[in-house]
Short mmCIF file of C-alpha atoms (C1' of nucleotides) in Angstrom, two decimals:
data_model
loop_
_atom_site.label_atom_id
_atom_site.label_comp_id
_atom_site.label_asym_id
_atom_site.label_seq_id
_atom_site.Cartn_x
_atom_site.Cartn_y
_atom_site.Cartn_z
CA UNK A 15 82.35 126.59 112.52
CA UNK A 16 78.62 127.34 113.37
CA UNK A 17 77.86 130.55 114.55
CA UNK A 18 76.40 129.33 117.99
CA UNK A 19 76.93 125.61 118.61
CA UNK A 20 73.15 124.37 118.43
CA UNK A 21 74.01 121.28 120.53
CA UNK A 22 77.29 119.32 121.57
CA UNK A 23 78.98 121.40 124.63
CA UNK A 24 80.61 118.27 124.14
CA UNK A 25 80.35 117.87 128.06
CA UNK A 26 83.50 114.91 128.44
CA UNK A 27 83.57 115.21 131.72
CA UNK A 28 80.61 117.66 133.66
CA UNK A 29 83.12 120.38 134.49
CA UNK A 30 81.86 124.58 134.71
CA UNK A 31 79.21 125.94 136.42
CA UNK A 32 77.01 123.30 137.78
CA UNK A 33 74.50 120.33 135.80
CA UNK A 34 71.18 120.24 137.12
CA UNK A 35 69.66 117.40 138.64
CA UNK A 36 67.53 115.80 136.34
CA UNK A 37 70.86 116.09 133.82
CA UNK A 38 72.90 114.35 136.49
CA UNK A 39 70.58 111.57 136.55
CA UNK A 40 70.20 111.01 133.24
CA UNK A 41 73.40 110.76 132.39
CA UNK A 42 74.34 107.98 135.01
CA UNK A 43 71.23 106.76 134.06
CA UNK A 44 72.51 106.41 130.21
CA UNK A 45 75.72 105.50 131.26
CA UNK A 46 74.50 102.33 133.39
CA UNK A 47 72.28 101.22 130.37
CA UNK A 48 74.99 101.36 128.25
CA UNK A 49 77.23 99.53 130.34
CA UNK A 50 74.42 96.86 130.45
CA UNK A 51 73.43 96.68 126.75
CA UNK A 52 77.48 96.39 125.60
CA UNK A 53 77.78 93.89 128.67
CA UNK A 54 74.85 91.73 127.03
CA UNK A 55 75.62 92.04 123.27
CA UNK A 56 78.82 90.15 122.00
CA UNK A 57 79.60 92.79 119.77
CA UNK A 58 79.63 96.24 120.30
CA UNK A 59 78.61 97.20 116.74
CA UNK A 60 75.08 95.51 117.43
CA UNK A 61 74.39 98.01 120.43
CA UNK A 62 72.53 101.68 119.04
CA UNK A 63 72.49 104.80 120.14
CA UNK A 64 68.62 104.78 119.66
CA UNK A 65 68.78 100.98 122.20
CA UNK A 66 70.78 102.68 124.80
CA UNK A 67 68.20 106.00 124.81
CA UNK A 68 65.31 103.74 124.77
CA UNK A 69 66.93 101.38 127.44
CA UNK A 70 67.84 104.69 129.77
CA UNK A 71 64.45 105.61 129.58
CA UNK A 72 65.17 108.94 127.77
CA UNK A 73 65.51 110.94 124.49
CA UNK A 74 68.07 109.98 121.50
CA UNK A 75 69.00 114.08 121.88
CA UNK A 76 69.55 113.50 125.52
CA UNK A 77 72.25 111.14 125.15
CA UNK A 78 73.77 112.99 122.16
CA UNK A 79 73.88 116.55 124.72
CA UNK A 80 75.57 114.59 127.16
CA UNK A 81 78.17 113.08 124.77
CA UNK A 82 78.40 114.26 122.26
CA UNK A 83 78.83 111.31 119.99
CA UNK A 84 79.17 107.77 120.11
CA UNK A 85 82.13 107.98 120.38
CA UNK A 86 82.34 110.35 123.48
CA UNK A 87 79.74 107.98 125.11
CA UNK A 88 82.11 104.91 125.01
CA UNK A 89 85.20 106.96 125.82
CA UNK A 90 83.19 107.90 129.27
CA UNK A 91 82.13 104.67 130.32
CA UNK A 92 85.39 103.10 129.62
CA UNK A 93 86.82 106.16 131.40
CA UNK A 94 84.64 105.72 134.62
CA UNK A 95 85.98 102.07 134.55
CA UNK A 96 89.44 102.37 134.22
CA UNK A 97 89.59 105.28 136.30
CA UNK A 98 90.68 103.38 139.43
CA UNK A 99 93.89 101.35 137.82
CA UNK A 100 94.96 104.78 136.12
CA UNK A 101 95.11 106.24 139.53
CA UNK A 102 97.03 103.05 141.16
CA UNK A 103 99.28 103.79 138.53
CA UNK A 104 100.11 107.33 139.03
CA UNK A 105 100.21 107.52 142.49
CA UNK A 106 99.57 104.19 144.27
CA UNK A 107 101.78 101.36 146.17
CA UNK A 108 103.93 99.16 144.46
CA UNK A 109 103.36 96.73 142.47
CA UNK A 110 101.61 99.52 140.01
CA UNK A 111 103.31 102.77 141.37
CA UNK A 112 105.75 104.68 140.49
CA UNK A 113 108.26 103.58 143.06
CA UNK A 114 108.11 100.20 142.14
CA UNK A 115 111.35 98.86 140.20
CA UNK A 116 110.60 98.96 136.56
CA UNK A 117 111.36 94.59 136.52
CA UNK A 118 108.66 94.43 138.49
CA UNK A 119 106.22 97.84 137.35
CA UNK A 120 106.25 97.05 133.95
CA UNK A 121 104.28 93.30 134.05
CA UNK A 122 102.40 94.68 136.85
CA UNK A 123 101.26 97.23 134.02
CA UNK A 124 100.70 95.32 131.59
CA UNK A 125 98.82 92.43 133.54
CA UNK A 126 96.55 94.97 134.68
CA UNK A 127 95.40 96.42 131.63
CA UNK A 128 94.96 92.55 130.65
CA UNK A 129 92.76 92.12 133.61
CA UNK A 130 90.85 94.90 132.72
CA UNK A 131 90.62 94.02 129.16
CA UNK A 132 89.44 90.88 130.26
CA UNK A 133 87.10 91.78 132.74
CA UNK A 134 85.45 94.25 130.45
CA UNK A 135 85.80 92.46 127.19
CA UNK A 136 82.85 94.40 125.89
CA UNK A 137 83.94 98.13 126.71
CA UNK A 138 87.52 97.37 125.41
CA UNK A 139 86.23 96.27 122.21
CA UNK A 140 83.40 98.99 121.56
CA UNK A 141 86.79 101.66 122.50
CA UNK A 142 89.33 100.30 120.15
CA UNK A 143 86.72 99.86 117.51
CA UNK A 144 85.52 102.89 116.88
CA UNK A 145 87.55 104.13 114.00
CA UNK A 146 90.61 103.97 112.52
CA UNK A 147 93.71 105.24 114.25
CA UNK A 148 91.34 104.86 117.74
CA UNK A 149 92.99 103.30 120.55
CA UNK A 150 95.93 106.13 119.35
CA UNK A 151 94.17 109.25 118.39
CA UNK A 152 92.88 110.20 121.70
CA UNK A 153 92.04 109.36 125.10
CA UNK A 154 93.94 107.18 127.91
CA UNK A 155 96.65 105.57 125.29
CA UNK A 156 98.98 108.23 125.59
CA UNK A 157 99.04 108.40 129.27
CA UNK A 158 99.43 104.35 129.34
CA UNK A 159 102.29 104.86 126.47
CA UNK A 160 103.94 107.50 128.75
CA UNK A 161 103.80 105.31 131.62
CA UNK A 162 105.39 102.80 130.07
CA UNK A 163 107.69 104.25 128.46
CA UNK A 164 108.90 106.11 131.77
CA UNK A 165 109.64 102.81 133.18
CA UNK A 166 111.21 100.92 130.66
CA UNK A 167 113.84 104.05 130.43
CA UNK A 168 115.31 103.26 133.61
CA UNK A 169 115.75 99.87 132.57
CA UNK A 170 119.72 99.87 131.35
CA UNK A 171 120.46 98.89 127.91
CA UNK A 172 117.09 99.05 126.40
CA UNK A 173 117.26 99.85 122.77
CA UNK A 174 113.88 101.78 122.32
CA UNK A 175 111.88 102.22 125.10
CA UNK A 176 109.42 104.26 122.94
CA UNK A 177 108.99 101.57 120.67
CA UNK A 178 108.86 98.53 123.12
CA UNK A 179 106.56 100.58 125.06
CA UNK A 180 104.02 100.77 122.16
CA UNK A 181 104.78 97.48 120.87
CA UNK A 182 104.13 95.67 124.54
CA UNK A 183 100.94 97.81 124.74
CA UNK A 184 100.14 96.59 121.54
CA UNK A 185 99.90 92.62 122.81
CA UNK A 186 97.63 93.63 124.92
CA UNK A 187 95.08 94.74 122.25
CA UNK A 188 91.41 93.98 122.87
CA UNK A 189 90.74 92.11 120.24
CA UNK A 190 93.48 90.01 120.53
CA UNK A 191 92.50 89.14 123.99
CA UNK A 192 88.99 88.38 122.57
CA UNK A 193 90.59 86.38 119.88
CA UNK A 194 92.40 84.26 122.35
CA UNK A 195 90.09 83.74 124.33
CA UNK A 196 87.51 83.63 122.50
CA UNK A 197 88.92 81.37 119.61
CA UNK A 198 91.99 79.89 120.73
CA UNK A 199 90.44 78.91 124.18
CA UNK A 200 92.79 80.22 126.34
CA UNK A 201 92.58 80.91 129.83
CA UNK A 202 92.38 84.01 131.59
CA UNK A 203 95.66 82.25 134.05
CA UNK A 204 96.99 80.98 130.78
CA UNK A 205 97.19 84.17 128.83
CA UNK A 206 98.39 86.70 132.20
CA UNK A 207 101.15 84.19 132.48
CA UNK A 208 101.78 84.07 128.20
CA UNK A 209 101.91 87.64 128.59
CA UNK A 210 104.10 87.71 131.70
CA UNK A 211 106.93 85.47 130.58
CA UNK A 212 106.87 87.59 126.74
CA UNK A 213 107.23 90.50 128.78
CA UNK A 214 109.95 89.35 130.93
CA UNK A 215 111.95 88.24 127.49
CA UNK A 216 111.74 91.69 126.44
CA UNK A 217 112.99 92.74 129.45
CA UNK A 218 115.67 90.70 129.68
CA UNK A 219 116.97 89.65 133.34
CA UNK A 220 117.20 92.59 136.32
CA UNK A 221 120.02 94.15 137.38
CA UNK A 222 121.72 95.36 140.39
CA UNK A 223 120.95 98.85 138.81
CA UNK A 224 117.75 99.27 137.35
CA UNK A 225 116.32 96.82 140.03
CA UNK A 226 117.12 96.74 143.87
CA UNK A 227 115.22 93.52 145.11
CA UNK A 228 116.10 90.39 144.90
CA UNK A 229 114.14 87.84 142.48
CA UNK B 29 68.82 80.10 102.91
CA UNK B 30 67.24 81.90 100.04
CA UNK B 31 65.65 79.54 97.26
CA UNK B 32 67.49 80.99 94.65
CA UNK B 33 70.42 83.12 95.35
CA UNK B 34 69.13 86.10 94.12
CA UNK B 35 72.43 87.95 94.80
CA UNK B 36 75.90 87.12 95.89
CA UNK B 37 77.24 83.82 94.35
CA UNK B 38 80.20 85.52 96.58
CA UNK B 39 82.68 84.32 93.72
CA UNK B 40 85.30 85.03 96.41
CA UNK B 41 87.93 83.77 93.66
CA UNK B 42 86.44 83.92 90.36
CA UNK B 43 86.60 80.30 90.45
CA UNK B 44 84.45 77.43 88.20
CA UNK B 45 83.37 77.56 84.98
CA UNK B 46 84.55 80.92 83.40
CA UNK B 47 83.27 84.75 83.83
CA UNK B 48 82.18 86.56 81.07
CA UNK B 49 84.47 89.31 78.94
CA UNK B 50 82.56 91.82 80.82
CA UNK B 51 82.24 90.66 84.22
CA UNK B 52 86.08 90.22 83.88
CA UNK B 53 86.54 93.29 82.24
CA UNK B 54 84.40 95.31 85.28
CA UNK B 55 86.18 93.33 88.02
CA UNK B 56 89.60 94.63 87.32
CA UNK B 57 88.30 98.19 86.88
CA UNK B 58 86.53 98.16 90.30
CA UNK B 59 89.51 96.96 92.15
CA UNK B 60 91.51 99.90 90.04
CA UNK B 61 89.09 102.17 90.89
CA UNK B 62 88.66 101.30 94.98
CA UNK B 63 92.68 100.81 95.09
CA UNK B 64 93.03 104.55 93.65
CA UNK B 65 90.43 106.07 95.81
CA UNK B 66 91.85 104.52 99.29
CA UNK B 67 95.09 105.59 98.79
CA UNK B 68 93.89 109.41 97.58
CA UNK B 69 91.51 109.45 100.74
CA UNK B 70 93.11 109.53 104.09
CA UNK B 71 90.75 107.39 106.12
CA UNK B 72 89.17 104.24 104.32
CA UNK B 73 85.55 105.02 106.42
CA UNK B 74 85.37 107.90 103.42
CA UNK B 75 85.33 106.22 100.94
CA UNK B 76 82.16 104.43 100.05
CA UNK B 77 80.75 101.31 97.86
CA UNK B 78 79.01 104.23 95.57
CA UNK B 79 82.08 106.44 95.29
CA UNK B 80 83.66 103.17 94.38
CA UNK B 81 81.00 101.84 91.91
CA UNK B 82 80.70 105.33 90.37
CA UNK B 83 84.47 105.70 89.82
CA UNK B 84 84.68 102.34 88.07
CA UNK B 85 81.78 103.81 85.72
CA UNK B 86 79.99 100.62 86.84
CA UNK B 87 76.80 100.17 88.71
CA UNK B 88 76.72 99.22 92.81
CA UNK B 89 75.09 95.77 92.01
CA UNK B 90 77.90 94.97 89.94
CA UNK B 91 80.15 95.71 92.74
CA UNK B 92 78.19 93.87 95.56
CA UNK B 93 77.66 90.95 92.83
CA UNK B 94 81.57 90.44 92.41
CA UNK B 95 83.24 90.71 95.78
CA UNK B 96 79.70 89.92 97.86
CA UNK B 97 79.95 93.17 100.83
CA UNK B 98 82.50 95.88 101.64
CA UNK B 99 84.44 92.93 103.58
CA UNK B 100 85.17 90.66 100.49
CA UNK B 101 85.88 93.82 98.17
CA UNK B 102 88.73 94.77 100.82
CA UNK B 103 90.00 91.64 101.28
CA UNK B 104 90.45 90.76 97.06
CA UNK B 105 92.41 93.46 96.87
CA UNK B 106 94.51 93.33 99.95
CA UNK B 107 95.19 89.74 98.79
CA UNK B 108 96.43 90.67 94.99
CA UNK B 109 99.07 93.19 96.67
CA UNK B 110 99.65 90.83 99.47
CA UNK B 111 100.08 87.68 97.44
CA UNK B 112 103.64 88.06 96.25
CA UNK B 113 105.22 88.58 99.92
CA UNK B 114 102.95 85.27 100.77
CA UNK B 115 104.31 83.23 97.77
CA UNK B 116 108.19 84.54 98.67
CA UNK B 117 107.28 83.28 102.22
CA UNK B 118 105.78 80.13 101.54
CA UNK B 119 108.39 78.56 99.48
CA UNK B 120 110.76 81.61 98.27
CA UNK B 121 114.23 81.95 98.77
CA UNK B 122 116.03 83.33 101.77
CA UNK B 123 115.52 85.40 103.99
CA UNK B 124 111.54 85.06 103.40
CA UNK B 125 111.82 81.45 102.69
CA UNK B 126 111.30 78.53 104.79
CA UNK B 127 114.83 77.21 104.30
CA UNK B 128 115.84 79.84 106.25
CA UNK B 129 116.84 80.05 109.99
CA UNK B 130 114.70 80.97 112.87
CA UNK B 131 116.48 83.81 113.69
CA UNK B 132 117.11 85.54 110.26
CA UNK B 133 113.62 84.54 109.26
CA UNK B 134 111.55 85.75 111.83
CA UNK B 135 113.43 89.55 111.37
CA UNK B 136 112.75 89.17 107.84
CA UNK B 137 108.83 87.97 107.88
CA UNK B 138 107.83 90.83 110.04
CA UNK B 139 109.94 93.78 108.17
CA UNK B 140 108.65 92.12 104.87
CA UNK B 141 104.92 92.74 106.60
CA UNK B 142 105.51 95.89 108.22
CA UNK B 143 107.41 97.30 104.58
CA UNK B 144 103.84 96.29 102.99
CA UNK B 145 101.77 98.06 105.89
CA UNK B 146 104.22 101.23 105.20
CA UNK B 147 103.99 100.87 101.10
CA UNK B 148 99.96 100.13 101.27
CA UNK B 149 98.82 102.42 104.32
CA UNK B 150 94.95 102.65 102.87
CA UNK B 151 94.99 98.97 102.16
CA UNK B 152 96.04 97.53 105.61
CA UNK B 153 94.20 100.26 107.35
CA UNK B 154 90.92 99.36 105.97
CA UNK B 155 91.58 95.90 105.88
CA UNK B 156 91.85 95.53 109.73
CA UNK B 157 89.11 98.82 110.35
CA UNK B 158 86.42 96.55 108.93
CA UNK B 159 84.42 94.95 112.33
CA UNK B 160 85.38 93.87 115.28
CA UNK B 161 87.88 90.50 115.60
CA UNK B 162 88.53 92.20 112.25
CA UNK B 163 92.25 91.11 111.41
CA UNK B 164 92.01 87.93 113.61
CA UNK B 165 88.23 86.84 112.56
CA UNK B 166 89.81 85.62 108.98
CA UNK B 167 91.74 85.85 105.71
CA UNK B 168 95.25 86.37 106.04
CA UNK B 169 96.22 86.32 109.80
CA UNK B 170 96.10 82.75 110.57
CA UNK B 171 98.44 82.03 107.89
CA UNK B 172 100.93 84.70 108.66
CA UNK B 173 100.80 83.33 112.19
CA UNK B 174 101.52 79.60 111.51
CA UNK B 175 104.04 80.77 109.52
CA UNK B 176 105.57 82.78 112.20
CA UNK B 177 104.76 80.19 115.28
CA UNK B 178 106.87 77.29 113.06
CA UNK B 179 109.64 79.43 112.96
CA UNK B 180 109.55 80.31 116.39
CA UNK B 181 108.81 76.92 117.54
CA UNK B 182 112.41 76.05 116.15
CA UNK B 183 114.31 78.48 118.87
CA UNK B 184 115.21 77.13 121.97
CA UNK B 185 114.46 78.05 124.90
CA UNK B 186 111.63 80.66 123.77
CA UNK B 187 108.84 80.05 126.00
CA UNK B 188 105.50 80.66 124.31
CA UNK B 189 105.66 80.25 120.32
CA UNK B 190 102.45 80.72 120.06
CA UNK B 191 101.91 84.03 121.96
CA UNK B 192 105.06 85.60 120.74
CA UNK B 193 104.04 85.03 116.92
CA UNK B 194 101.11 86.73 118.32
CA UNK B 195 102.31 89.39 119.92
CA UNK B 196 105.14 90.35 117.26
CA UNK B 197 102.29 90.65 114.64
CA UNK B 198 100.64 93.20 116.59
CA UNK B 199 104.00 95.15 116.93
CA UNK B 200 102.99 95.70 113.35
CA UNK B 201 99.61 96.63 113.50
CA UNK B 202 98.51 98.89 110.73
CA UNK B 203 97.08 101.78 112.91
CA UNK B 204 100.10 101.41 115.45
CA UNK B 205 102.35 101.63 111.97
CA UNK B 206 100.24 104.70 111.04
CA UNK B 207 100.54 106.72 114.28
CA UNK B 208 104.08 106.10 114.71
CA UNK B 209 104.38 107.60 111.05
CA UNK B 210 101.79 109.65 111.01
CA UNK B 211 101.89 111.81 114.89
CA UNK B 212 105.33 110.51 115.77
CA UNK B 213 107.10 111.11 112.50
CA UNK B 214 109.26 108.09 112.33
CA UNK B 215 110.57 107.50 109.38
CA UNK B 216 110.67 104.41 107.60
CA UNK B 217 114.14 103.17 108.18
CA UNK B 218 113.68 104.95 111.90
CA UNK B 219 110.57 102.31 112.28
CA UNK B 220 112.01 99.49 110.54
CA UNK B 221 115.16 99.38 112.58
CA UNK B 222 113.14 99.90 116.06
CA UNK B 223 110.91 96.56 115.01
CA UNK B 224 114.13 94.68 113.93
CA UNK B 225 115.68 95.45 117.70
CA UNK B 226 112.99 94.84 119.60
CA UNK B 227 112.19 91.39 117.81
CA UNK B 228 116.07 90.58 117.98
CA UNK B 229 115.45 91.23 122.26
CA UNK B 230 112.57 88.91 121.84
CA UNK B 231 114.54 86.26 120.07
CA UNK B 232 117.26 86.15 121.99
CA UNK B 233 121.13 85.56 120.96
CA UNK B 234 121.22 83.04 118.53
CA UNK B 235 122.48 79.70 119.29
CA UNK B 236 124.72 77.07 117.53
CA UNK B 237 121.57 74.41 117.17
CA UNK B 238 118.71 76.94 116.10
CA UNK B 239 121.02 79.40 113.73
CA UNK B 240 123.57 77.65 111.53
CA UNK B 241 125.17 81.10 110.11
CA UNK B 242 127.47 83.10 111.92
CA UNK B 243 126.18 86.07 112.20
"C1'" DG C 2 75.78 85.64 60.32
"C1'" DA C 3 71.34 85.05 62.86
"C1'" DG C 4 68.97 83.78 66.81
"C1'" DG C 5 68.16 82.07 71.47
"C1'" DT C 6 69.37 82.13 76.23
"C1'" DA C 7 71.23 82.98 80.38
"C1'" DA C 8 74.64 85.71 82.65
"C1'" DG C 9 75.43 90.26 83.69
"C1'" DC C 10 74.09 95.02 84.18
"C1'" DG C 11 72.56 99.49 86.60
"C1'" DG C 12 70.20 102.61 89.27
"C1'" DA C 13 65.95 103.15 91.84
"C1'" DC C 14 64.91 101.44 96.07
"C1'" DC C 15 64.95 99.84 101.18
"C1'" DG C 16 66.02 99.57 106.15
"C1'" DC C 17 68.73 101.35 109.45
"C1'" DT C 18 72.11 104.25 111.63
"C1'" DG C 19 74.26 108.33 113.80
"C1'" DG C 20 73.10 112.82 114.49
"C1'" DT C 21 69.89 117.34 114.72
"C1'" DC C 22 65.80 120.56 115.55
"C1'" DC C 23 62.56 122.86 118.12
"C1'" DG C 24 58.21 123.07 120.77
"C1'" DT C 25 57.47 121.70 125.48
"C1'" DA C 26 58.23 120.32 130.34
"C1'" DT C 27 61.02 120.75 134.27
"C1'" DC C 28 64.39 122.70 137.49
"C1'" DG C 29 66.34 126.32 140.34
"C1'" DT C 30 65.55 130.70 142.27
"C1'" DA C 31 63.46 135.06 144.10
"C1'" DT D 23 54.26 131.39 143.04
"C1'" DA D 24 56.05 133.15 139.04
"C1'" DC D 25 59.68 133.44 135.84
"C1'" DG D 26 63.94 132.54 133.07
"C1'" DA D 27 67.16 129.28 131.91
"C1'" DT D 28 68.15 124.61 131.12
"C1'" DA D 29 67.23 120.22 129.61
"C1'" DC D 30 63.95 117.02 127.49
"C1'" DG D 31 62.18 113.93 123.72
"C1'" DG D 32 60.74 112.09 119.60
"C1'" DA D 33 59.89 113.42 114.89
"C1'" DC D 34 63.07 114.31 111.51
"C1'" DC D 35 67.15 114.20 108.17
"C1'" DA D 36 71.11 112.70 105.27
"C1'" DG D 37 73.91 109.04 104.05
"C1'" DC D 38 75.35 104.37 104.37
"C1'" DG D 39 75.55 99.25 102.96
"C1'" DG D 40 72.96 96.20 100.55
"C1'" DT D 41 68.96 94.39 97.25
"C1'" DC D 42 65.51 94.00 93.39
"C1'" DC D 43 64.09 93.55 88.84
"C1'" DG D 44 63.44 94.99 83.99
"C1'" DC D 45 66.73 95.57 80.40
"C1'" DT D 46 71.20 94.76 77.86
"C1'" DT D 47 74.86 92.12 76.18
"C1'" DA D 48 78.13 88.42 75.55
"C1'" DC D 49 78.45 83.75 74.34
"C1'" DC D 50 77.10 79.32 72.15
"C1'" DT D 51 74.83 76.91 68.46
"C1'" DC D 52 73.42 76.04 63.93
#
DNA sequence: GAGGTAAGCGGACCGCTGGTCCGTATCGTA
DNA sequence: TACGATACGGACCAGCGGTCCGCTTACCTC
């Protein structure tokens, strides 16, 4: 432990006191470079730290203070952009909120993080390849895995909710959805539905119980 | 294209003519030498080509000259531990065998994977940590998926062969196998047992014209 | 066994990356 | 306007994967 941390106030999100306003700009100027350069490279691994300072118009240092790391940069941006389907999720109408059925929640889940995935191909795959043990270690998987896993309990005669959850969760993995698309030349329509009707298997048909609408 | 490979005759297989005593001799103690160190180290990103070289009491060229990067070095010896579960599962007996029915088969192709992901940790972990597109990109996954999609292809009434093989191979995922051991502290029979229900919900009840065993 | 030859060796070397330091410029405030 | 705190930026560093080239060594031939 150093005796006074000489940089990284690691910063996630800008909470305390207040940034000032040259900071503020700089770091959605960094952020909307970043989003650019990972939007224009196929693969994440080609975009630097040193492109996205010089691309931002400012200092290596400046992006590091605001960051922390690499990895804290990516974790933000992907943050900003998923912010809005987390929030549907936890509080919003039906078909992604909590009151929904869990027949009907859990797809509606799982076919928007596909959409995401898919519509941000680049920040998914920068994310989930950072290091070993990433999508898990830290950041929005455990709120997704909770979500999930919330939902499929009400769903009678489940075996392992915890286990489906991650293992559902786990189709949806960005480079799988690069690889399909990418490779295997699937459709956006064709995978959502590939997904959809593998999901409903697991499911298994709705009941009276767990599910009060008619299909 | 260089006008002499001055490096890197990949000699992905030591295939053609015939290696030397020594070249033979130094390839076996390099993959000795990386398989010890990735299993003592935690995360495979620690472990590097000189650590690896220097353990083998060999020099780096010798390494890169044998196995051509980090990727191919990896990949040899994933393939020597892999190879025996590959040759039981091309044409082995039963359960791993392709004499054997879709729906004892299936079960018994992804525990044999996931028991290698929990006996080799380092090995699959660094194996799919290498790049981005990592697993799917090439080596072993497109044969493990065939595999898996021809077996699936002979149940009725499963939907989408193609994108279940998929999807039950990323069930066992060696960093989603690693954080359910690792932070969740399944056990292995605990982990083994949720995989084998949740691909038995996938499957389906058997049926008279896919299964011909009672079960 | 001796000698020629090419395959193989090793470690100094390179380019590049993520990450850090510190003198300097700018912001917010009185 | 003057002053302290905050943030800036680019030179800098250590460590990585990968390469080069002069030297060693195994193999083949006679």
């Amino acid at each position: 432990m150093p005796e006074r941390t000489p940089l990284t106030p690691p910063t996630p999100p800008p909470s305390g006191p207040k940034p000032r306003a040259d900071a503020a700009r700089n770091r959605e100027a960094v952020l909307a470079a970043a989003d650019r350069l990972f939007a224009e490279h196929d693969s994440p691994g080609t975009v630097t730290m040193a492109d996205i300072a010089a691309a931002a118009g400012v200092g290596k240092a400046t992006l590091f203070r605001g960051f922390g790391d690499r990895t804290g940069l990516i974790r933000a941006l992907h943050e900003t952009r998923l912010a809005p389907i987390r929030q549907a999720a936890e509080d919003g109408p039906p078909p992604l909120g909590p009151t929904t059925p869990p027949h009907e929640r859990v797809p509606a889940l799982l076919d928007a993080l596909l959409c995401f995935k898919l519509d941000n191909r680049h920040l998914a795959l920068a994310l989930e390849g950072i290091g070993n043990d990433s999508p898990y270690a830290a950041g929005h998987y455990p709120h997704w895995h909770t979500t999930l896993r919330t939902a499929l309990e009400q769903i009678p005669d489940l075996p392992t909710p915890d286990f489906t959850a991650h293992a559902l969760l786990a189709a949806t993995r960005a480079d799988l959805v690069e690889h399909l698309t990418g490779h295997e030349n699937l459709t956006r329509e064709q995978l959502r539905s590939r997904l959809a009707e593998f999901t409903a298997r697991v499911l298994g048909p709705p009941t009276e119980t767990s599910d009060h609408r008619e299909t």
